[in-house]
Short mmCIF file of C-alpha atoms and ligand atoms in Angstrom, two decimals:
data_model
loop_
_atom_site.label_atom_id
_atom_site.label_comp_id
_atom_site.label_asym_id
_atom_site.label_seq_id
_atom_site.Cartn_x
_atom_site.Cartn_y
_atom_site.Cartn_z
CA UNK A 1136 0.00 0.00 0.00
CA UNK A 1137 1.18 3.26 -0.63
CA UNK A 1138 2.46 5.99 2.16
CA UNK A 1139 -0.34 8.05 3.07
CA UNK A 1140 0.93 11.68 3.34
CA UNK A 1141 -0.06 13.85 6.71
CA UNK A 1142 0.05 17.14 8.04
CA UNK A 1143 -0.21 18.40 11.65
CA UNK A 1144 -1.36 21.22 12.37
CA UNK A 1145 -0.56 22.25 16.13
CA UNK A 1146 -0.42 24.46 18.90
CA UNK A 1147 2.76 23.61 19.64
CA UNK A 1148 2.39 22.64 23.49
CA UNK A 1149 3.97 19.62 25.40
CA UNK A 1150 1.77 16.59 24.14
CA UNK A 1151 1.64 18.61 20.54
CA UNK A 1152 5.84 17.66 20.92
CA UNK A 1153 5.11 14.37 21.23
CA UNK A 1154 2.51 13.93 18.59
CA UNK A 1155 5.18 15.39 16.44
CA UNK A 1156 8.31 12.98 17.65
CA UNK A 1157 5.41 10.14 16.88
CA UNK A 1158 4.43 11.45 13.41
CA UNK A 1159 8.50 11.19 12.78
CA UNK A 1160 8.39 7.64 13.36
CA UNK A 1161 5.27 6.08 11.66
CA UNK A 1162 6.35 3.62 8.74
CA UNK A 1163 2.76 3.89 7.53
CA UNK A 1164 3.26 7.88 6.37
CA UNK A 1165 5.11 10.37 5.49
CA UNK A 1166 5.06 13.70 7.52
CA UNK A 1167 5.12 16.21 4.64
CA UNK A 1168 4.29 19.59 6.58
CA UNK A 1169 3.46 20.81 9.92
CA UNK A 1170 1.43 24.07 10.74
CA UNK A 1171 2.40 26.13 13.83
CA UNK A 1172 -0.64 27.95 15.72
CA UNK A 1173 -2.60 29.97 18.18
CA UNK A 1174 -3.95 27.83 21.55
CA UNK A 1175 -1.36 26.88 24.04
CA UNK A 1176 1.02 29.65 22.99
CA UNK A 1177 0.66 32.36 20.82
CA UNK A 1178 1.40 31.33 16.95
CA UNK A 1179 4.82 32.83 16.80
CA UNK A 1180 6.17 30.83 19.44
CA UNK A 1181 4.06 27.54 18.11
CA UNK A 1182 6.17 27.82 14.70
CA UNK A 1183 9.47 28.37 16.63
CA UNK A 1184 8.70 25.24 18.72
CA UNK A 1185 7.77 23.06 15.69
CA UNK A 1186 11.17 24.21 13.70
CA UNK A 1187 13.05 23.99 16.64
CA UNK A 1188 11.49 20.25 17.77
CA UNK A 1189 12.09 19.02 14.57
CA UNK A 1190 15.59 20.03 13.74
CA UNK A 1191 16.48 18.78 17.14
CA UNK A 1192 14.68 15.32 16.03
CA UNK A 1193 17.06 15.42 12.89
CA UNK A 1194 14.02 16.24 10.36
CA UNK A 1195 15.24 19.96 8.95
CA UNK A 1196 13.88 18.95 5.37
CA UNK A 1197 9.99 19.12 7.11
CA UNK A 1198 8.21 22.77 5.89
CA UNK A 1199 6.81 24.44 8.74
CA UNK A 1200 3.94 26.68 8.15
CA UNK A 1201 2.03 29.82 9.72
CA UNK A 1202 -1.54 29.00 11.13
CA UNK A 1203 -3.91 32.01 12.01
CA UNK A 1204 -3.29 34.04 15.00
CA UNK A 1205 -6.71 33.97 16.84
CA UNK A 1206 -10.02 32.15 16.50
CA UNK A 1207 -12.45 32.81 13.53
CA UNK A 1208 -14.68 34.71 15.95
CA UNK A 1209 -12.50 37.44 17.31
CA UNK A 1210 -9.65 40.08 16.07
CA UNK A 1211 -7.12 39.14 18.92
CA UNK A 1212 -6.05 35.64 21.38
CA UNK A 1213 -4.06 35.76 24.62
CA UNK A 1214 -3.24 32.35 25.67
CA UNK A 1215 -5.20 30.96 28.89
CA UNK A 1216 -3.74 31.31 32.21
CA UNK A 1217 -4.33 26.88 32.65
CA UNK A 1218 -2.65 26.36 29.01
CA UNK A 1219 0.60 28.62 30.17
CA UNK A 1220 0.45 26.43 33.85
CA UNK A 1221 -0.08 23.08 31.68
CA UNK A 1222 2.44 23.51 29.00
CA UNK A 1223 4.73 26.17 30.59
CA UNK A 1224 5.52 29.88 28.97
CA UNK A 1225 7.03 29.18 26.10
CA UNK A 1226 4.96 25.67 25.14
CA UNK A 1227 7.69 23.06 26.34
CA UNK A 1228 7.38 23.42 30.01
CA UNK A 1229 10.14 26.33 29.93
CA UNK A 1230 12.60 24.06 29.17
CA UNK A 1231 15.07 26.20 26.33
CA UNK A 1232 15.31 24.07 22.69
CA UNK A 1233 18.26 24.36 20.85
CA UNK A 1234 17.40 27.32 18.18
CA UNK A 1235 16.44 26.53 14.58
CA UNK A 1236 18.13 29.08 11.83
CA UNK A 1237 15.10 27.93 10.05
CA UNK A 1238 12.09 30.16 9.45
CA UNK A 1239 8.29 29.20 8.49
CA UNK A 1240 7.38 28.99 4.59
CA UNK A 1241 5.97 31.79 2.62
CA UNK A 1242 2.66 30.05 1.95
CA UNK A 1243 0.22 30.24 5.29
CA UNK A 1244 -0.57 26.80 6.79
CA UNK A 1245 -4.34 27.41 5.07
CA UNK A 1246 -2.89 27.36 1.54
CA UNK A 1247 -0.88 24.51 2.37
CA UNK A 1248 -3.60 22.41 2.96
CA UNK A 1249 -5.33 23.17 0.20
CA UNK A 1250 -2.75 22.53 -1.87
CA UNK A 1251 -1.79 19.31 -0.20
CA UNK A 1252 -5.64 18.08 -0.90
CA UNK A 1253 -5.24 18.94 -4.71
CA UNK A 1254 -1.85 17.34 -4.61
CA UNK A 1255 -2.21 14.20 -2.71
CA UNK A 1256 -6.16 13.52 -2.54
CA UNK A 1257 -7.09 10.42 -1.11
CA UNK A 1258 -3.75 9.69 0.75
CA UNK A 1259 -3.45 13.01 2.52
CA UNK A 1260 -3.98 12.69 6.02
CA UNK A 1261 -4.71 16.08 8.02
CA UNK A 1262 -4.23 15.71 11.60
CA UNK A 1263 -5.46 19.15 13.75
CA UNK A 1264 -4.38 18.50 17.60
CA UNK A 1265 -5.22 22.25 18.10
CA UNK A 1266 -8.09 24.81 17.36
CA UNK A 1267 -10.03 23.76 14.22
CA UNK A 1268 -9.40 27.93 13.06
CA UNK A 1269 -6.93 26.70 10.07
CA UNK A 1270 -9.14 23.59 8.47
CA UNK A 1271 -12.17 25.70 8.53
CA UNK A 1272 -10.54 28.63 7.26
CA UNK A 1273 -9.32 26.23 4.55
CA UNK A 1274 -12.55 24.75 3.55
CA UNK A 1275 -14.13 28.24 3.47
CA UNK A 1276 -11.60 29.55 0.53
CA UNK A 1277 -11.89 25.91 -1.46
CA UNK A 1278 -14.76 23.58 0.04
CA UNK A 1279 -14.23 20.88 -2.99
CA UNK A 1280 -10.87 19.90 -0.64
CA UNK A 1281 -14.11 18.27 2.01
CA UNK A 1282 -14.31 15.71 -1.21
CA UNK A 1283 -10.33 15.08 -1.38
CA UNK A 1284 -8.78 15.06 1.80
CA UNK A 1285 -8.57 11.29 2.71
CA UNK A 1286 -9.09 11.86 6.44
CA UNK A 1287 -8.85 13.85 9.04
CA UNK A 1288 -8.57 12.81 12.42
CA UNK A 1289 -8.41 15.31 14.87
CA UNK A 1290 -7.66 15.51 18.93
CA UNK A 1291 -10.45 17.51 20.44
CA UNK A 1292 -14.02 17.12 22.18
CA UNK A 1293 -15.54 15.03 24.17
CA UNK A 1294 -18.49 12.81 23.81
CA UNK A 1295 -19.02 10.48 26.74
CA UNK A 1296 -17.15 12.08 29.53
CA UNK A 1297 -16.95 16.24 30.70
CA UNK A 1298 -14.67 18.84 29.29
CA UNK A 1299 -11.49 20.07 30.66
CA UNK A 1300 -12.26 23.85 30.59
CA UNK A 1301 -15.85 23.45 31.25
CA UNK A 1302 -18.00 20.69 31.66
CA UNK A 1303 -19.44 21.10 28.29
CA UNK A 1304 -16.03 21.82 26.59
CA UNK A 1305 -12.64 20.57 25.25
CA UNK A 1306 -9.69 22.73 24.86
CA UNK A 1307 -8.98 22.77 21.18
CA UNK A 1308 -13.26 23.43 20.65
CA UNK A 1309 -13.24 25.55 23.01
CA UNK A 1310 -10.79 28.22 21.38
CA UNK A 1311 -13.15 28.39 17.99
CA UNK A 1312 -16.53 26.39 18.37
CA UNK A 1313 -17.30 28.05 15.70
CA UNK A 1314 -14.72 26.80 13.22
CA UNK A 1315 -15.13 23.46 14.73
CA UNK A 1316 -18.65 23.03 13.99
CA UNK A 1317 -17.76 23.87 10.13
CA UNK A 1318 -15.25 21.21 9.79
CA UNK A 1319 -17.59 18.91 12.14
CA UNK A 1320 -20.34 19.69 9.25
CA UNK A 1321 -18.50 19.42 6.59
CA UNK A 1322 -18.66 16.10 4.56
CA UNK A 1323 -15.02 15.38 5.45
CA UNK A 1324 -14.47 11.83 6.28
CA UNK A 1325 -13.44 12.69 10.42
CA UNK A 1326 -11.99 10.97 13.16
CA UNK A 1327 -12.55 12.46 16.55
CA UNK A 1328 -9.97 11.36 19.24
CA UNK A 1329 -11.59 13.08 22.35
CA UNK A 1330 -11.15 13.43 25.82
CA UNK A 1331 -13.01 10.13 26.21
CA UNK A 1332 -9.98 7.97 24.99
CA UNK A 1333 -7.07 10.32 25.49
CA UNK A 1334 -7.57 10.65 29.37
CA UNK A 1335 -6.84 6.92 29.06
CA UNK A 1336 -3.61 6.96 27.48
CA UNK A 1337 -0.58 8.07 30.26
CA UNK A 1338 3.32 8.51 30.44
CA UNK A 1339 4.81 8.17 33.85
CA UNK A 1340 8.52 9.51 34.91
CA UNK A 1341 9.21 5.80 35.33
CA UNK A 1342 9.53 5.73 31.41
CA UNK A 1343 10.63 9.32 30.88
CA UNK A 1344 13.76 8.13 32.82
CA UNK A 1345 14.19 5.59 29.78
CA UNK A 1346 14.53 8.41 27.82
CA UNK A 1347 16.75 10.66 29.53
CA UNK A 1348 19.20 7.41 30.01
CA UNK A 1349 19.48 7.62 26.36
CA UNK A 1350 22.08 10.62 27.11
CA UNK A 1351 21.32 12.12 23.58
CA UNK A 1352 19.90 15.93 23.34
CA UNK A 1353 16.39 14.95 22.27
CA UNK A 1354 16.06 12.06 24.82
CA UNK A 1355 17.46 14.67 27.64
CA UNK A 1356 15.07 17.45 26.69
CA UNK A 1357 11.80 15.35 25.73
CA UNK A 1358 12.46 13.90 29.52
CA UNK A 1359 12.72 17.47 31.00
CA UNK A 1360 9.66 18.88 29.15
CA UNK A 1361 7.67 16.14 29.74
CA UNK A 1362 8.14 15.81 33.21
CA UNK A 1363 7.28 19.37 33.90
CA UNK A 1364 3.74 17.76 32.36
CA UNK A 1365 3.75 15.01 34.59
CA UNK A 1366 4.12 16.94 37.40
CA UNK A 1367 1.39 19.37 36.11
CA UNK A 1368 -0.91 16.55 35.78
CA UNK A 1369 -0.20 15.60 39.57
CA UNK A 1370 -1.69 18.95 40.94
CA UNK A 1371 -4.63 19.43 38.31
CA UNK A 1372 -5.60 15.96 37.87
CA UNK A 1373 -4.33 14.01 40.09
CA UNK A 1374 -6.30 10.97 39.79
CA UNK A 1375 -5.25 10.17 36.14
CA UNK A 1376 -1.38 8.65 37.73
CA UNK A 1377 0.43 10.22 35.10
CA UNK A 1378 0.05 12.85 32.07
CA UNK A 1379 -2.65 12.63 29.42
CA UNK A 1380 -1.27 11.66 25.53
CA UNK A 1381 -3.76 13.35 24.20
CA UNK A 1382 -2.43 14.83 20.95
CA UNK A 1383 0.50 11.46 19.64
CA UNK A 1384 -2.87 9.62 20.30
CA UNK A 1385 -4.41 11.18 17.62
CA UNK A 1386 -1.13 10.72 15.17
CA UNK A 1387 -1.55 7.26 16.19
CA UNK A 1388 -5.26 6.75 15.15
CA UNK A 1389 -4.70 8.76 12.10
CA UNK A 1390 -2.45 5.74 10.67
CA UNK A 1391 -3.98 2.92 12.31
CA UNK A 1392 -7.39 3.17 13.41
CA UNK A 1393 -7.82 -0.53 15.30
CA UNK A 1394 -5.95 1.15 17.76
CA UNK A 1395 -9.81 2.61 19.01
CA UNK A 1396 -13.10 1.76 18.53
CA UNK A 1397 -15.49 4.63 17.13
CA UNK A 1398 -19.24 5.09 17.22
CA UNK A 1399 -20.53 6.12 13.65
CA UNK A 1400 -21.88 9.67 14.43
CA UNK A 1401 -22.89 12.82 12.11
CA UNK A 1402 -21.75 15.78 14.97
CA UNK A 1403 -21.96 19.27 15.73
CA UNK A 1404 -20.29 21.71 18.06
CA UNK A 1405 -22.45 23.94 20.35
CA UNK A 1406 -21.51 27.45 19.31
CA UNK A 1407 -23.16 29.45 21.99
CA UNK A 1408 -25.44 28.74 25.14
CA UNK A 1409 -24.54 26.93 28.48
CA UNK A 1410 -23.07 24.00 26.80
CA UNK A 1411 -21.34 25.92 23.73
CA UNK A 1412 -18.12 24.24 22.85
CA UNK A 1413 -19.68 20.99 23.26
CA UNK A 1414 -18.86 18.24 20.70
CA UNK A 1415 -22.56 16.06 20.47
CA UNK A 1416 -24.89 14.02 17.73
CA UNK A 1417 -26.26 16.27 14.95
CA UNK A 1418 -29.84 15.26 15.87
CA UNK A 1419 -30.72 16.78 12.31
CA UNK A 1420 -28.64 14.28 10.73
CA UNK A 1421 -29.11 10.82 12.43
CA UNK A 1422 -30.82 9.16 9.34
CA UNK A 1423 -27.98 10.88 6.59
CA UNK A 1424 -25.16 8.52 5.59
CA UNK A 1425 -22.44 9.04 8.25
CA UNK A 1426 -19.12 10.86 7.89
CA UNK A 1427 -17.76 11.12 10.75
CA UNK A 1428 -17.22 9.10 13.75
CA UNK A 1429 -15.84 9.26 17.43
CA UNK A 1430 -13.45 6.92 19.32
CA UNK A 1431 -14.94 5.93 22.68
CA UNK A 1432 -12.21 3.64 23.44
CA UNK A 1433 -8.70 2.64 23.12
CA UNK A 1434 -5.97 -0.41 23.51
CA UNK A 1435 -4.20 1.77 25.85
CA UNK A 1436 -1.42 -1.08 26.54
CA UNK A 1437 -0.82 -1.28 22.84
CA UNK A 1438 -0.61 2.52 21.77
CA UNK A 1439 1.62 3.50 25.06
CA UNK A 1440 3.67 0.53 23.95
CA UNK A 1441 3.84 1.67 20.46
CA UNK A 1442 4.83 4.98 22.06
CA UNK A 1443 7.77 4.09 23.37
CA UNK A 1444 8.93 2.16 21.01
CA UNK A 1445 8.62 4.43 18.13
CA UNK A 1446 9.73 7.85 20.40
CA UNK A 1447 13.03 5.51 22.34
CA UNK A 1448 14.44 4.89 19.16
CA UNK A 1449 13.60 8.04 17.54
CA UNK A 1450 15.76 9.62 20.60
CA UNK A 1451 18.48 7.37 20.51
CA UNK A 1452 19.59 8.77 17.49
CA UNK A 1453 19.29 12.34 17.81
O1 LIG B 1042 -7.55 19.26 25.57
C1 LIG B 1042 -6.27 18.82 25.20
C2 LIG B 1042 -5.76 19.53 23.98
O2 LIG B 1042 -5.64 20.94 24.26
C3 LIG B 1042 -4.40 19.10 23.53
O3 LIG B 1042 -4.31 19.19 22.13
C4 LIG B 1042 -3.49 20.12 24.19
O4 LIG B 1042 -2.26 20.24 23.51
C5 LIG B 1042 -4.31 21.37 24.07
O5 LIG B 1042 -4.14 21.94 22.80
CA1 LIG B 1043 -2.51 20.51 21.17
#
């Protein structure tokens, strides 16, 4: 079979660092672009984190890319007081990166993935671990890319379980609702990889210690960023043992999906109200042909195993 290609598009935060260290290491596709945005940083410091993280991984030759600066909704963003405790000031739980001499492309992170669908059709994979601002914006300037985009699986929402900024809402919905209920209604084919199988999926500083053994920069500094996370985790949700993966998850179930099960589900995102941000059934379209679908649970032992595997010997060598 063919390598699929995939973007990520991410708001380049601690698990958002792993997703991309994971998306280095899948044999099943090629990472051909990655989009830097607004969510748990500001989008400035998201594209220095991706060109910085992936340099450091030994992947130079991977464009990085611009996302938009704020949600579709509003003319400014300043990042979350939680998101700056969660994933530290600069994204990477204020641990310092060696600096890329790289800068982002030309083209905007929107442009790129229209011109990935056009390029690549069916085997593109579009992966969104942040606010759904850029694949909305996308679809509004060339909607025929809904028909060629082979899937896009995104980290975000939560169906069975609460929110973690309300108890309606996910993170990643709840910076754009808006947006996200245009790419939720859109006839892409769509993988959501909420909060109700990403909560299940943890990293401990028992194998973060594997890592840092490794004595190479990227094992050293993935082990020191995400054990600021870890600890994180132990004050604001303690009863989890260990820090959520919720964004490699997602990387994961983009290239093999028997790593969840889904419920077949047309969706829709609140966009105002009590519950707004909240990811639910489209009761106007239970009897339409389904596009979309939602995990509700994972092989947990498999994927963290996976994990390891693929990010160990991705640090040994850088
Ligand atoms: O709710 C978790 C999500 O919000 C993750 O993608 C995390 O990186 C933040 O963006
Ligand atoms: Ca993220």
């Amino acid at each position: 079979m063919a390598k699929k290609k995939m973007i990520l598009d991410l708001d380049t935060g601690i698990d958002d660092a792993l997703a991309i260290a994971y998306a280095l290491t899948v044999p099943e596709a090629d990472l051909i672009g990655v989009i830097g945005s607004y969510g748990n940083v500001l989008t400035p410091q998201a594209v220095q984190n991706c060109l910085d993280l992936l340099d450091m991984l030994g992947h130079p030759e991977v464009p990085v890319f611009a996302g938009p600066t704020h949600s579709s909704t509003t003319t400014t963003f300043s990042v979350m007081p939680i998101s700056q405790r969660i994933h530290g000031m600069n994204g990477v739980g204020d641990v310092s990166l060696p600096h890329s001499s790289r800068t982002a492309e030309q083209m905007s992170g929107r442009d790129f993935i229209i011109e990935a669908a056009h390029q690549y059709g069916d085997d593109l994979i579009v992966v969104p671990t942040d606010p759904l601002t850029t694949l909305a914006a996308a679809i509004k300037k060339d909607p025929a890319i809904t028909h060629l985009i082979g899937n896009v699986t995104l980290m975000g929402g939560a169906l069975t379980i609460p929110g973690n900024v309300t108890p309606a809402t996910e993170a990643n919905i709840n910076q754009d609702p808006v947006a996200a209920n245009e790419v939720f209604q859109s006839p892409l084919p769509l993988t959501m990889v909420g909060l109700d199988v990403t909560t299940r999926t943890l990293l401990t500083k028992k194998k973060t210690a594997q890592w840092r053994a490794l004595g190479t920069t990227a094992g050293k500094k993935y082990a020191a960023i995400v054990d600021y996370y870890i600890d994180i985790y132990a004050d604001v949700h303690p009863h989890l043992n260990g820090c959520a993966l919720h964004d490699p998850l997602a990387v994961a179930v983009a290239v093999d999906p028997s790593l969840v099960t889904t419920l077949p589900l047309n969706m829709k995102v609140e966009v105002d109200g009590p519950c707004a941000g909240r990811t639910i059934g489209d009761e106007e379209l239970l009897d339409q042909p389904v596009h979309s679908q939602a995990a509700v649970n994972v092989d947990k032992d498999r994927f963290e195993q996976l994990l390891m595997t693929h990010l160990t010997t991705l640090f040994q060598n850088n």
